[in-house]
Coordinates of C-alpha atoms in Angstrom, one line a residue:
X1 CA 3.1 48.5 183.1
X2 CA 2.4 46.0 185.9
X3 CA 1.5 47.4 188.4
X4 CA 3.7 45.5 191.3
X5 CA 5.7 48.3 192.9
X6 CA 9.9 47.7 194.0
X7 CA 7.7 48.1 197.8
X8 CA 5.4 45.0 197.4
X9 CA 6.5 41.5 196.8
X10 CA 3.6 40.4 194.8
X11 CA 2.8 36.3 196.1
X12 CA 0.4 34.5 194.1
X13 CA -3.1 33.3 195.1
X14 CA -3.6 31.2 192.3
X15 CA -2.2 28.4 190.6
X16 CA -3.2 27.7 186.4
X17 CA -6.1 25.6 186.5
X18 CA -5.9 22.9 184.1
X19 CA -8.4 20.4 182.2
X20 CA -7.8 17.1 183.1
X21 CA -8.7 14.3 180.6
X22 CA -10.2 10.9 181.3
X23 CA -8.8 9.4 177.8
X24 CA -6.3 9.7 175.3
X25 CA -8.3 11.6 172.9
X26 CA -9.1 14.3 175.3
X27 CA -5.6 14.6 176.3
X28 CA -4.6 15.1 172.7
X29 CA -7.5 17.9 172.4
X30 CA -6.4 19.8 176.0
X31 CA -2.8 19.9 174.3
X32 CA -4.0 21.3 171.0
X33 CA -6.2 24.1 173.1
X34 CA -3.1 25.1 175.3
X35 CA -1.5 25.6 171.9
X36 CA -3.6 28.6 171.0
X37 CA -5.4 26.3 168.0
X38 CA -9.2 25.7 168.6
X39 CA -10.5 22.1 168.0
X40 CA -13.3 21.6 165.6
X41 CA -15.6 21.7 168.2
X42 CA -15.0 25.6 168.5
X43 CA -16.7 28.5 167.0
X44 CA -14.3 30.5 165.1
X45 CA -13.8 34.2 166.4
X46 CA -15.6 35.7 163.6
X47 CA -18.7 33.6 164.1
X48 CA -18.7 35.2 167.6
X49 CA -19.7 37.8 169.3
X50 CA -17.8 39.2 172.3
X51 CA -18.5 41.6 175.0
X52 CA -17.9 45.4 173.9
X53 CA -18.2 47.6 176.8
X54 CA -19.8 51.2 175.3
X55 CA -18.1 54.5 175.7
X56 CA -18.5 55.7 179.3
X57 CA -18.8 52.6 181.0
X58 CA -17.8 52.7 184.7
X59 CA -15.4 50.6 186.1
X60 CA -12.5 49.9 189.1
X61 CA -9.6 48.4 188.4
X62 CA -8.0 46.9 191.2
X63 CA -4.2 44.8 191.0
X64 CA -3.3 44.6 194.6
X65 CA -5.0 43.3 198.0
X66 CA -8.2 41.7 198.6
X67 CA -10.6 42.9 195.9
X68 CA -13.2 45.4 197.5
X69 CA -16.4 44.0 196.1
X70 CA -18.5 47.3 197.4
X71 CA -17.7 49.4 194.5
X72 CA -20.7 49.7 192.5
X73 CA -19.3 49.9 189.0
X74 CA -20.3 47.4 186.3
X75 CA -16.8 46.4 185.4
X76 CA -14.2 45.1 187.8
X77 CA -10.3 44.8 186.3
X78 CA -8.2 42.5 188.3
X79 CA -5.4 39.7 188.7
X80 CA -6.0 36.8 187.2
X81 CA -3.5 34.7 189.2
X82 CA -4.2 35.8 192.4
X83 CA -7.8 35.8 192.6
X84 CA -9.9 32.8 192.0
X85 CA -12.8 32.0 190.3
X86 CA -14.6 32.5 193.8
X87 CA -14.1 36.6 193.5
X88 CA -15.4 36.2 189.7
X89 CA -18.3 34.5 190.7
X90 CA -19.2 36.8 193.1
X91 CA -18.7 39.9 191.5
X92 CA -20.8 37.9 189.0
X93 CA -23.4 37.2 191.1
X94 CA -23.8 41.3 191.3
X95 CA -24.0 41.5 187.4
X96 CA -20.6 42.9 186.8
X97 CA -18.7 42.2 183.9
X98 CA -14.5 40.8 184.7
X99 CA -11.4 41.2 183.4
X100 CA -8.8 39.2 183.9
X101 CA -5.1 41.3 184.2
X102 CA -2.4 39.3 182.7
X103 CA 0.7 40.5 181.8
X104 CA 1.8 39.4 177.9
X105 CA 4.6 41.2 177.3
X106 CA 6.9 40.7 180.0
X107 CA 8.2 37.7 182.0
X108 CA 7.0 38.2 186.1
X109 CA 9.5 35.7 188.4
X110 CA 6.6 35.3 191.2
X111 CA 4.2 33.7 188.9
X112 CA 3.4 30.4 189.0
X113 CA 4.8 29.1 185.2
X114 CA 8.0 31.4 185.6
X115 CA 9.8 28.2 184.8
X116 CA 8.0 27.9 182.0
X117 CA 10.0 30.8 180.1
X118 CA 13.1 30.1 178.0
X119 CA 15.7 31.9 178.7
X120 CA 15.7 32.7 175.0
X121 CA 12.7 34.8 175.4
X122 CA 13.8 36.6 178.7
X123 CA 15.5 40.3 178.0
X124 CA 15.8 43.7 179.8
X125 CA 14.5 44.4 183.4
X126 CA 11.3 47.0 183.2
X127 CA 12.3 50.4 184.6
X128 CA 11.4 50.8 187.9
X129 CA 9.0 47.2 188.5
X130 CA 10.8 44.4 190.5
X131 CA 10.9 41.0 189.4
X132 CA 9.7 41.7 185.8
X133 CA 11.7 41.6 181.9
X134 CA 10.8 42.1 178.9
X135 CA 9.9 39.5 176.7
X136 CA 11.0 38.6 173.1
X137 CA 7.1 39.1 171.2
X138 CA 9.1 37.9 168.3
X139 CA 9.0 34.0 168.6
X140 CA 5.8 33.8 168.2
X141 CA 5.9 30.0 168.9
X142 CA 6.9 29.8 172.5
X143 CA 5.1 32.3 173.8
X144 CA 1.9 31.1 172.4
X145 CA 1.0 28.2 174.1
X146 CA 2.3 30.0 177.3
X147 CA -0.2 32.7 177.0
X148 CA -2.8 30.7 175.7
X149 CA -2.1 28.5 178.8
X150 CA -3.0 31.8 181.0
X151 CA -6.1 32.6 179.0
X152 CA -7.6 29.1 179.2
X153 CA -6.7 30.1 183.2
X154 CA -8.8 33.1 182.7
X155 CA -11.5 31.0 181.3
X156 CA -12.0 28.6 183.5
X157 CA -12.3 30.9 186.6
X158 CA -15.2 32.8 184.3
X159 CA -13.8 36.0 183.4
X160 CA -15.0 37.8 180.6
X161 CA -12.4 39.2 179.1
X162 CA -8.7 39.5 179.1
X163 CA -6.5 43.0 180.1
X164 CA -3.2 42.4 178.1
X165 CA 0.2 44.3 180.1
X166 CA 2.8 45.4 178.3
X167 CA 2.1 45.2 174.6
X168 CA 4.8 48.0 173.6
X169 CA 7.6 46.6 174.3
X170 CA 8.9 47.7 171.1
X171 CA 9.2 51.6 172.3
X172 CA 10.6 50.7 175.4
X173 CA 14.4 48.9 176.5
X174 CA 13.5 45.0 176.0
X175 CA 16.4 44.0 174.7
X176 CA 15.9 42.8 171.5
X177 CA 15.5 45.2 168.5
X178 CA 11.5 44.5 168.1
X179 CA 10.0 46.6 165.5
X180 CA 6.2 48.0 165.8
X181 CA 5.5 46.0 162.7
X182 CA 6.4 43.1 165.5
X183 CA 4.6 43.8 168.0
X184 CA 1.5 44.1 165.7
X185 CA 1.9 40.8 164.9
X186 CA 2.4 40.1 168.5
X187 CA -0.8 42.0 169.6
X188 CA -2.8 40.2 166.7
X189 CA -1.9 36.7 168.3
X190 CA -2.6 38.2 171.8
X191 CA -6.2 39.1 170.4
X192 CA -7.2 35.3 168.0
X193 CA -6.1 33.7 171.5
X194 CA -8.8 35.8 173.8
X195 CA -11.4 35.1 170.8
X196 CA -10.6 31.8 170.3
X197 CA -11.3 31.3 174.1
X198 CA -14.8 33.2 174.2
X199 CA -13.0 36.5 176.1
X200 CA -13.0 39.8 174.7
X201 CA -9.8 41.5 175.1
X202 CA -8.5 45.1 175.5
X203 CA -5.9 46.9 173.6
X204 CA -3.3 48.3 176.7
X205 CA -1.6 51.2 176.0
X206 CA 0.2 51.5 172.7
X207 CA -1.7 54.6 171.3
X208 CA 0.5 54.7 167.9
X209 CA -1.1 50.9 167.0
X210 CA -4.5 52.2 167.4
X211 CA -5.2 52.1 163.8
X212 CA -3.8 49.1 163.1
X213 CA -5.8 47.7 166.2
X214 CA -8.6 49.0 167.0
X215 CA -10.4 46.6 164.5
X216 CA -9.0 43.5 166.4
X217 CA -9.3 44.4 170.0
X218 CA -12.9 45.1 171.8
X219 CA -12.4 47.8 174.1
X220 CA -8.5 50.1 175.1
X221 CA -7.2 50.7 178.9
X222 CA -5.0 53.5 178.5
X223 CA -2.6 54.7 181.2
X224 CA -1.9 58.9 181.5
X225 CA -3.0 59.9 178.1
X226 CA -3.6 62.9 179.7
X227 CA -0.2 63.4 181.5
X228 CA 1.0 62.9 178.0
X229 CA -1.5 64.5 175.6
X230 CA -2.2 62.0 174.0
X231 CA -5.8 60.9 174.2
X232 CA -6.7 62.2 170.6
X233 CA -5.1 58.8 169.8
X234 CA -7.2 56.6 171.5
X235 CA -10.7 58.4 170.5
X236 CA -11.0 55.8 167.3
X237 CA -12.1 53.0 170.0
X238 CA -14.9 56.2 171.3
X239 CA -15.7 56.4 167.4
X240 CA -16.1 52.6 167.1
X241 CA -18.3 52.2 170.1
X242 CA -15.6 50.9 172.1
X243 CA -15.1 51.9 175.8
X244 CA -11.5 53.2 177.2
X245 CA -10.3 52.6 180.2
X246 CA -8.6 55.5 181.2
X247 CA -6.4 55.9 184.2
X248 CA -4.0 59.1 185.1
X249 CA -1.7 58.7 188.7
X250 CA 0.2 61.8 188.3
X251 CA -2.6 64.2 187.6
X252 CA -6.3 64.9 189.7
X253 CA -9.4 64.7 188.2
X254 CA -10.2 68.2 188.3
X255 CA -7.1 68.6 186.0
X256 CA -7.8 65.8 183.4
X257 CA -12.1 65.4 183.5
X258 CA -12.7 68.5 181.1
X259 CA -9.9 67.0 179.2
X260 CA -11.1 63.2 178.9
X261 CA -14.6 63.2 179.6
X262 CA -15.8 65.5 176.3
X263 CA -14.0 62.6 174.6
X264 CA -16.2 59.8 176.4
X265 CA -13.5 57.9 178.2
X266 CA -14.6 55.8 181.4
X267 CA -12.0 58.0 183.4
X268 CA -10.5 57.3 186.9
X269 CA -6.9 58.7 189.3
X270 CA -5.9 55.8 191.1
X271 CA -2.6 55.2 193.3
X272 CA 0.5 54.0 191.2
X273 CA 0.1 50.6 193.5
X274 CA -3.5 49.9 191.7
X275 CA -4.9 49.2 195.5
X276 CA -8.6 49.9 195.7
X277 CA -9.0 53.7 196.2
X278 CA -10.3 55.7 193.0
X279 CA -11.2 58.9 192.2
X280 CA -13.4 60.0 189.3
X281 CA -14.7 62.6 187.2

């Protein structure tokens, strides 16, 4: 989930930066890029290669406040609207790797392109998260350029790679009778549009697509697979060479380390609010 609790109104730092064009042409190819299709001039994904953190990697994950640059951890997960390529540089400039948090699977109301949403694709409030509904991963076609319009955001302030919110909608409330075979396809879109744009991209969450996924996506962040006993399902991403991310809020570290970190997660207890405290094993 995002983590913006019912006790924080969450204002945006950022605005979407966008590529301005001197000519006609260039307008035409800016267009074609929001759209999630890669000119000519773009490698495809699978002549790529993208940043995959290895099992065990360290990192802080930090949604709310002014980032704490001090934590010395080579991976930094944080908002990509409110923090501006400024932060990314400088966490650069310490040789961290950054992720860029952006929620693709619901509809936020403080966000900068809220307008942007059709009403069409706007469903069910999230449980307990102000502000935010569900979105309908089935037209494919909207939401596309909208999210490749955030990830070309991502880009241009120099993150690395891209942490995807709320991609199972499907086993939740959205409002619309989604399917996992949907949000599949949904997740698949979410990954071509990170590759397309140089970014590697996590898989959030959604343990029972791990098969599916785990191919497609370059690393998982996993919320309370612990709490849930669940963690078995993640390991493929260990098996692959992939880091997981793994959080638990509900549970200390003395309780879920001999449970997570035989299995090589990257494991941490944060506060439900994502503020810049951690705890780890």
């Amino acid at each position: 989930m995002s983590r913006k609790p019912l006790t924080v109104l969450a204002a945006s730092a950022a605005t979407l930066l966008t590529l301005s064009a001197c000519s006609a042409a260039n307008a035409n190819e800016d267009r074609e890029n929001r759209a999630g299709e890669p000119t000519a001039s773009q490698d495809t994904a699978a002549e790529r290669e993208f940043w995959t953190p290895e099992p065990g990697t360290d990192w802080q994950w930090q949604l709310i406040g002014t980032v704490d640059t001090s934590v010395d951890v080579p991976v930094y997960d944080i908002d990509g609207f409110d923090n501006a390529a400024a932060v990314v540089d400088s966490l650069h400039s310490e040789g961290r790797k950054v992720i860029c948090y952006i929620s693709v699977g619901s509809w936020e109301d403080w966000r900068p392109d809220a307008g942007d949403f059709p009403d069409s694709v706007i469903g069910n409030p999230l449980d307990e998260w102000e502000g935010e509904q569900w979105l309908d991963i089935r037209q494919l076609d909207t939401l596309r350029p909208l999210m490749a319009a955030r990830f070309d955001m991502c880009a241009d302030k120099g993150f690395d790679a891209i942490e995807p919110d709320n991609m199972d909608g499907y086993i939740n409330n959205p409002g619309f009778p989604l399917t996992k075979e949907d949000q599949i396809a949904y997740n698949l879109m979410i990954s071509e549009l990170a590759h397309e744009r140089g970014l590697s991209v996590g898989l959030k969450n959604g343990v029972d697509m791990v098969p599916e996924l785990v191919d497609a996506f370059d690393f998982a962040v996993n919320e309370e697979c612990a709490y849930y006993r669940e963690c078995g399902k993640v390991s493929p991403f260990i098996e692959a060479g992939k880091a997981v991310f793994h959080v638990e809020y509900e549970m200390t570290t003395e309780e879920f380390c001999p449970v997570t970190q035989p299995l090589g997660f990257s494991s941490l207890q944060k506060n439900w609010d994502l503020d810049a405290w951690r705890a780890t094993c």
